[in-house]
Coordinates of C-alpha atoms in Angstrom, one line a residue:
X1 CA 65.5 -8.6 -43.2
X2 CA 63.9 -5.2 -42.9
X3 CA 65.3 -2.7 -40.3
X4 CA 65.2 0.5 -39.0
X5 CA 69.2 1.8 -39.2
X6 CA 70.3 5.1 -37.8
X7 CA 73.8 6.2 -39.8
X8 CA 74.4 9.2 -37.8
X9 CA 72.6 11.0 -34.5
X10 CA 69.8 13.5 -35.3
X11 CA 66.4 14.0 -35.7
X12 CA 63.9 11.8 -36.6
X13 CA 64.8 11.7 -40.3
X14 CA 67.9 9.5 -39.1
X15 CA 65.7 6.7 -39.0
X16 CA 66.3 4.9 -42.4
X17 CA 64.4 1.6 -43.3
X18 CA 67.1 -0.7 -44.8
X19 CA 67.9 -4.1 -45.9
X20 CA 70.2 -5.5 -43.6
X21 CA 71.5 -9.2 -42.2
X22 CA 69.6 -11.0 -39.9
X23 CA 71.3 -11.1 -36.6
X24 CA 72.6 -13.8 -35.2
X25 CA 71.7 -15.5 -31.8
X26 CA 74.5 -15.5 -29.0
X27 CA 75.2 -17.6 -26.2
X28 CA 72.0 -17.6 -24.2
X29 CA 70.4 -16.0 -26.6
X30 CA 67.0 -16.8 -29.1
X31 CA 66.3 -15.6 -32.4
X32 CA 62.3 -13.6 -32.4
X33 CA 60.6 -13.2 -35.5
X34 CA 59.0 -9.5 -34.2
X35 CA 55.4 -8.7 -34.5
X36 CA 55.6 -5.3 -33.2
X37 CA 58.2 -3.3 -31.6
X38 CA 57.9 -0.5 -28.8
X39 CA 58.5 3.1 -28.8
X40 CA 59.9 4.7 -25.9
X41 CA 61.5 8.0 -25.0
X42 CA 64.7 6.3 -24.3
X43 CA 64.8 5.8 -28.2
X44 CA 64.4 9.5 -28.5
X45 CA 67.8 10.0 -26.1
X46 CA 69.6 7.3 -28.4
X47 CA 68.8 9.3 -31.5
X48 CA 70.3 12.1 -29.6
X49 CA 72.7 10.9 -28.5
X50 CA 72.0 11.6 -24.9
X51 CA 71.6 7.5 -24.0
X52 CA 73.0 7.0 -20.3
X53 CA 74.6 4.3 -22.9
X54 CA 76.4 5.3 -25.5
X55 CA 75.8 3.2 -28.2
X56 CA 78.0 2.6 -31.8
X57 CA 77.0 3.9 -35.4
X58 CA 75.5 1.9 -37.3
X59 CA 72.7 0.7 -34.6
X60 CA 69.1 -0.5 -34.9
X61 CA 67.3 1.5 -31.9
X62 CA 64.5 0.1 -29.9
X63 CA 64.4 -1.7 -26.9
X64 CA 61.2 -4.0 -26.2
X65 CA 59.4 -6.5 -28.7
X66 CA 56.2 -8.7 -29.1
X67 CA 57.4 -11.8 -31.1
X68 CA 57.5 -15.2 -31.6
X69 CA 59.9 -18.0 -30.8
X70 CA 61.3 -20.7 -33.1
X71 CA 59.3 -23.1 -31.6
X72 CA 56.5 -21.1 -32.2
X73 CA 55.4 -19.3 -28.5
X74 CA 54.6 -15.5 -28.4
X75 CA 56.8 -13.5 -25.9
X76 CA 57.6 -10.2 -24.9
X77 CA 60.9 -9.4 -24.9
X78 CA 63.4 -6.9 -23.9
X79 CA 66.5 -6.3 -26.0
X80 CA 69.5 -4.1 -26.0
X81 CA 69.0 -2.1 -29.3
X82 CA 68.0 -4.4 -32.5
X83 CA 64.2 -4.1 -31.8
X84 CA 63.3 -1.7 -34.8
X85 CA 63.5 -5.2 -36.9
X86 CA 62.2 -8.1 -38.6
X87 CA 64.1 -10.4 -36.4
X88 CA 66.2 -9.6 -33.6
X89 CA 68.0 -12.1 -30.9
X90 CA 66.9 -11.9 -27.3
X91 CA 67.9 -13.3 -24.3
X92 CA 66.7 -16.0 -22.8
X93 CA 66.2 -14.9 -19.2
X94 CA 64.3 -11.1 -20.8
X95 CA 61.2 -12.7 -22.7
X96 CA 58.2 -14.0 -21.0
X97 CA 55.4 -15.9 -22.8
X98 CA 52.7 -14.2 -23.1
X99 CA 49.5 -15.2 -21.3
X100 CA 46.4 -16.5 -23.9
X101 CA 44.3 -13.5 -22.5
X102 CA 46.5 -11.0 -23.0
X103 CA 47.0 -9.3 -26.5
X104 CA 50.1 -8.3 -28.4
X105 CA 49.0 -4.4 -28.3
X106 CA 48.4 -5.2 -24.7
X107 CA 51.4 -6.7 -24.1
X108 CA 54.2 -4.6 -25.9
X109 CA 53.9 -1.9 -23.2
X110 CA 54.9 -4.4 -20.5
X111 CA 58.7 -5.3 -20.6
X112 CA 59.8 -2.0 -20.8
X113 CA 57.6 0.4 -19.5
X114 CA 55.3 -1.9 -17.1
X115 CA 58.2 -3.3 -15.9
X116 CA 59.9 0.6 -15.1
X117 CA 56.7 1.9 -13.5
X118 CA 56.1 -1.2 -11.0
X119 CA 59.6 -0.9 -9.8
X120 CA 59.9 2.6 -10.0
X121 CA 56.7 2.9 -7.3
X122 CA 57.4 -0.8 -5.2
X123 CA 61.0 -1.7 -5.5
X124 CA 62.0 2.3 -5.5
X125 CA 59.6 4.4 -4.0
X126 CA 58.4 1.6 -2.1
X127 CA 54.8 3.0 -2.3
X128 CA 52.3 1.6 0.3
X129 CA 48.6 2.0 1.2
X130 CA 47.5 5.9 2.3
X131 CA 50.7 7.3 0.9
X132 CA 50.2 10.1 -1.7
X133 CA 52.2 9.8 -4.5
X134 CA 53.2 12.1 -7.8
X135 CA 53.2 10.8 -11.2
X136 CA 54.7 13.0 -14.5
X137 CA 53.9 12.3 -17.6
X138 CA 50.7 10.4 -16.4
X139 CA 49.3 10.0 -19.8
X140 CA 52.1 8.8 -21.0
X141 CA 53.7 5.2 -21.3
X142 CA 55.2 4.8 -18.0
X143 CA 53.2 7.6 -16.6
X144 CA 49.4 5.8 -17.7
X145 CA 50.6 2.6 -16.2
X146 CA 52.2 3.7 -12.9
X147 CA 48.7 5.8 -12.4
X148 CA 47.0 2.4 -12.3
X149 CA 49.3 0.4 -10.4
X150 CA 50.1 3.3 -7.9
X151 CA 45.9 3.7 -7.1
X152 CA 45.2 -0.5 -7.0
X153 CA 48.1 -0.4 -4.7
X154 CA 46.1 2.5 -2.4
X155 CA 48.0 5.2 -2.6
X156 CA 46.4 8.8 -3.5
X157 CA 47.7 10.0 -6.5
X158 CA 48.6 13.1 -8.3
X159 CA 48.9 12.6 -11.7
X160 CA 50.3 15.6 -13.6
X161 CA 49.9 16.5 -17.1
X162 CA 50.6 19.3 -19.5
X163 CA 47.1 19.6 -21.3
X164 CA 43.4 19.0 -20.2
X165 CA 43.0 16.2 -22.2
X166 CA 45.7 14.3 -20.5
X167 CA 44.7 15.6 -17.1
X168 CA 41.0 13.8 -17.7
X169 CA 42.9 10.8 -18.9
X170 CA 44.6 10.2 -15.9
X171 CA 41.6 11.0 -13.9
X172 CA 39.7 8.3 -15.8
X173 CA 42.5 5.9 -15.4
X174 CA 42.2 6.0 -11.2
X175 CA 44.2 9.6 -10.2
X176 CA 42.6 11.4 -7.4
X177 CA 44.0 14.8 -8.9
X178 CA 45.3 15.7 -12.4
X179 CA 47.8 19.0 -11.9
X180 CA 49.0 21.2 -14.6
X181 CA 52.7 21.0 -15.6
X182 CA 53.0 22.9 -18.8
X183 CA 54.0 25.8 -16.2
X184 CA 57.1 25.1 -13.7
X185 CA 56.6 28.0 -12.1
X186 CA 54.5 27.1 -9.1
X187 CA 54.4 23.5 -9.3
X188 CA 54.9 22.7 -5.8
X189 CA 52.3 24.8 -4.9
X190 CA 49.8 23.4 -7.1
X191 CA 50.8 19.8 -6.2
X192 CA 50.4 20.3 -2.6
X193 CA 47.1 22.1 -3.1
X194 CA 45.5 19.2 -5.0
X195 CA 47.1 16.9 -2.3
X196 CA 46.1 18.6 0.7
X197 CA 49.4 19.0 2.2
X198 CA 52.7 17.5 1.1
X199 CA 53.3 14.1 -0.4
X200 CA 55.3 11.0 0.9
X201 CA 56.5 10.1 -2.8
X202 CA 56.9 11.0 -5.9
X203 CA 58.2 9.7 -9.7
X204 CA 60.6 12.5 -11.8
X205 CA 61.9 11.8 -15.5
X206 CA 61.8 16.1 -16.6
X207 CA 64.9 17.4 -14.8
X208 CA 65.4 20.8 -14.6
X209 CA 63.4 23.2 -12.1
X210 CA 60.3 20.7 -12.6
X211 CA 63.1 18.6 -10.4
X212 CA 63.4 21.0 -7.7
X213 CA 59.8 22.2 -7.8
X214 CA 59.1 18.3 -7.4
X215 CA 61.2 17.7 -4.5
X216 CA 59.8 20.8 -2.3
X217 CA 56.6 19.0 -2.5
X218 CA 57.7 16.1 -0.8
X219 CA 57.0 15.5 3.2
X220 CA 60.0 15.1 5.7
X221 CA 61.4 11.7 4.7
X222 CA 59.4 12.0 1.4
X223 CA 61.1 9.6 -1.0
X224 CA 61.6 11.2 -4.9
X225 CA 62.3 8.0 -7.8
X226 CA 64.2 9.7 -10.3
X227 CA 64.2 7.7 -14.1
X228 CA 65.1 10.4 -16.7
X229 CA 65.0 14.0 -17.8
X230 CA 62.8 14.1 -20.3
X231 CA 63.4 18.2 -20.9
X232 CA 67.5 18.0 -21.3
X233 CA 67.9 19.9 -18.8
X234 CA 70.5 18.3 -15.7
X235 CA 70.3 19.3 -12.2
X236 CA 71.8 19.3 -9.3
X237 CA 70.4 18.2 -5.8
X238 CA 70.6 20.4 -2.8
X239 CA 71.7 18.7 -0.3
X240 CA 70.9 21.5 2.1
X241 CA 66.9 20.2 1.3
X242 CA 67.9 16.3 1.8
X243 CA 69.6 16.6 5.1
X244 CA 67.0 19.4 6.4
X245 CA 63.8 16.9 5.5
X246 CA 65.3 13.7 5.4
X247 CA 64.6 13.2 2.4
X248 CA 65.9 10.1 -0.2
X249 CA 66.6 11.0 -4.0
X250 CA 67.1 7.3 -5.8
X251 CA 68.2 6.6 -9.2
X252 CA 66.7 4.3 -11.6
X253 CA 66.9 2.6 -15.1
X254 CA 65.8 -0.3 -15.9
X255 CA 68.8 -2.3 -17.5
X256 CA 70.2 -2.6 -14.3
X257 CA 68.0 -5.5 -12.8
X258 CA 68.4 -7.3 -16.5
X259 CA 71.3 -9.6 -14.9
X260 CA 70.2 -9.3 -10.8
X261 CA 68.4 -12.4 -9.2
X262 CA 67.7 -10.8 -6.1
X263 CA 64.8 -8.5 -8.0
X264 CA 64.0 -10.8 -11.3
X265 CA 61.7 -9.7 -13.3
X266 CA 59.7 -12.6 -14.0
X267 CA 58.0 -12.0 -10.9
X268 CA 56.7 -8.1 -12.0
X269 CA 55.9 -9.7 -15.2
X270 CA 53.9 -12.0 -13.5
X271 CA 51.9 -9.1 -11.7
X272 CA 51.5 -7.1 -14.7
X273 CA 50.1 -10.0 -17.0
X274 CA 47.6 -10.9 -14.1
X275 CA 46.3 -6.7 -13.7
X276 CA 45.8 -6.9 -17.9
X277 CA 44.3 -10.2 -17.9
X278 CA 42.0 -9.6 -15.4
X279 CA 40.7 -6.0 -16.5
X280 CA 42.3 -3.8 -13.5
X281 CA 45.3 -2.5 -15.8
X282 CA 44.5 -0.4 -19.0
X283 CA 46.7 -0.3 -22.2
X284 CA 46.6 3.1 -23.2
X285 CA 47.7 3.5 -26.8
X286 CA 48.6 6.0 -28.4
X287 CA 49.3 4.6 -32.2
X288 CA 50.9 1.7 -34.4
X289 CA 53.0 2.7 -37.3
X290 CA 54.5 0.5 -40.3
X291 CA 57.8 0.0 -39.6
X292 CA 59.2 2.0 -42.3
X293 CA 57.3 5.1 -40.5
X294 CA 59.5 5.2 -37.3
X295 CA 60.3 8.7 -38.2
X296 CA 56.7 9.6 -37.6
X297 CA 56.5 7.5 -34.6
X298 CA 59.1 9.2 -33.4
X299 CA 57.8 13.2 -34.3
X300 CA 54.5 12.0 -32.2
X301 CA 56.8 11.2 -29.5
X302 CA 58.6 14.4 -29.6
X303 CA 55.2 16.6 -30.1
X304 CA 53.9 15.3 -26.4
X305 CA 50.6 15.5 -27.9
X306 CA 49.9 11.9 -28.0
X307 CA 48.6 9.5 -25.2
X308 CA 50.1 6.1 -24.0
X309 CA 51.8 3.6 -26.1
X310 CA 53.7 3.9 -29.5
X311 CA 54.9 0.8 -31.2
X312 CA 56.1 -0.2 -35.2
X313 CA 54.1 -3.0 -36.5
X314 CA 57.3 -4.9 -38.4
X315 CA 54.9 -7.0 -40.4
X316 CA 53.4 -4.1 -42.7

C-alpha cells in the first residue's frame, strides 16, 4: 500500500510517500481501507517532535480516518498514528458508522476534532446556558466547531482570531464577538471589552503570554480548558492568580478517554452526527490534498492562513 513515512523529525519535507506493507489487524482491532485521512496540528507536534507522545522512527503520522470496513460500512475512525495510509487497522471500540446523511468531508472532522471540542467545552469546561466563554483558533478545526457547539449550547462567545477574515468566519458561524489575537499584548483587555466584563470560561491551545493574558480574563471561579500550545512556547501557572480568584486550570487530550467507559465517546459521537445531519453544525474546510501532497497539507497548516479542516484524499 501507499503511505506517508516520516524517516527522521523535521519540516514538512519529512513527509515521504512510500511503498510500504499493509498493516496488520491486532487483537480487537479492524482492518479500514481509508478514503480520506485528517490533518491536525497534533501531526504538526509529531513531525516536531514535540508529541506529548513520543513516537518511534519510521512512523506513518495521522490520527483520524473516513474508511470503510471489510464488510463494507463507512466509519470514522480514530487511530494511533498509521492514518496517512491506504489501509490502516483500527480499533474496534474508536470507529463509528457513519450516519447516511452525513458526508465523508463532513465527517472526517468529527473523531478527532469534534470529539476534542465537545469535551473540551461540556466534559471540561462544563459550559452551560448564559456563560461567556473564549474560543482560540475559532476558525480553525477545533476552534470552528467549538464556536458552534459552544453558541447552540447558549453560551456568549468570544471567538478570537488572528486576521479579519477569520474574525467574520467565526462571526458567521454563531460568535457574538470576534477579537484580535495576532497581538498578545492587551489581550485580556480586548477580551473583556468585547465581553462586557470578564468571562466564566475559556479554551487555550497557544501557551505562552496568550496563556496568561487568557487566564486574567477569566471571572472568580472562571474555569480555563487547556489542550495544547500551539506557539511552542511552555508556561507556568501562577498560582498566586488560582488561589486569589478561585480559579480551575484543567488539562486535556483527547487519547485519554480512548479506553474510559465512564465518558465513552460513542455518545459525543452521537451528538455530533445528529448537529451535521440536521444542519445546526457546519463543516468548515479548509482543503483536500492527494495523499502524496501531505507536505503541502502540512505548510497550509503551518502558514495559519487557512480555514477549518485539512484532510489527504488516499484514493488520488
Amino acid at each position: 500500500m501507499r503511505a506517508i513515512v516520516m524517516r527522521e523529525f523535521g519540516g514538512p519535507e519529512v513527509l515521504q510517500l512510500e511503498d510500504v506493507n499493509d498493516p496488520e489487524p491486532g487483537r480487537g482491532q479492524i482492518l479500514l481501507d481509508v478514503r480520506l485521512a485528517g490533518v491536525n496540528y497534533a501531526d504538526v507536534h509529531v513531525r516536531g517532535n514535540t508529541y506529548l507522545a513520543p513516537v518511534e522512527l519510521p512512523y506513518i503520522p495521522g490520527n483520524e480516518v473516513v474508511g470503510v470496513t471489510p464488510n463494507g460500512k463507512r466509519v470514522v475512525a480514530l487511530t494511533q498514528g498509521g492514518g496517512y495510509a491506504e489501509k490502516v487497522a483500527v480499533h474496534r471500540m474508536l470507529n463509528w458508522e457513519i450516519p447516511d446523511d452525513v458526508s465523508d468531508e463532513q465527517a472526517v472532522p468529527l473523531a478527532l476534532q469534534g470529539n476534542s471540542a465537545w469535551h473540551l467545552l461540556f466534559t471540561v469546561a462544563q459550559i452551560t446556558k448564559g456563560e461567556k466563554v473564549v474560543i482560540p483558533a475559532a476558525a480553525g478545526g477545533v476552534g470552528s466547531l467549538a464556536v458552534q457547539l459552544a453558541n447552540r449550547a447558549g453560551a456568549t462567545v468570544i471567538a478570537l482570531a488572528s486576521t479579519p477574515e477569520k474574525r467574520e468566519l467565526a462571526l458567521e458561524l454563531g460568535a457574538a464577538a470576534a477579537v484580535d489575537s495576532s497581538d498578545e499584548e492587551g489581550l485580556a483587555e480586548r477580551i473583556r471589552d468585547a465581553a462586557g466584563g470578564d468571562v466564566q470560561a475559556a479554551l487555550e491551545m497557544t501557551g505562552g503570554p496568550t496563556l496568561h493574558e487568557t487566564l486574567n480574563a477569566l471571572a472568580p471561579r472562571g474555569r480555563l480548558a487547556v489542550y495544547g500550545f500551539a506557539s511552542g512556547r511552555l508556561t507556568d501557572v501562577p498560582i498566586h492568580t488560582l488561589l486569589e480568584k478561585s480559579i480551575t486550570v484543567s488539562g486535556f487530550w483527547l487519547p485519554r478517554l480512548y479506553a474510559d467507559r465512564n465518558l465513552p465517546l460513542k455518545a459525543s459521537m452521537k451528538s455530533l452526527f445528529d448537529a451535521v445531519g440536521n444542519g445546526s453544525l457546519k463543516m468548515v474546510h479548509g482543503g483536500t490534498y492527494p495523499l502524496a501532497d501531505a507536505a503541502k497539507a502540512h505548510n497550509s497548516l503551518n502558514s495559519r492562513t487557512g480555514t477549518g479542516k485539512f484532510s489527504l484524499d488516499t484514493t488520488k
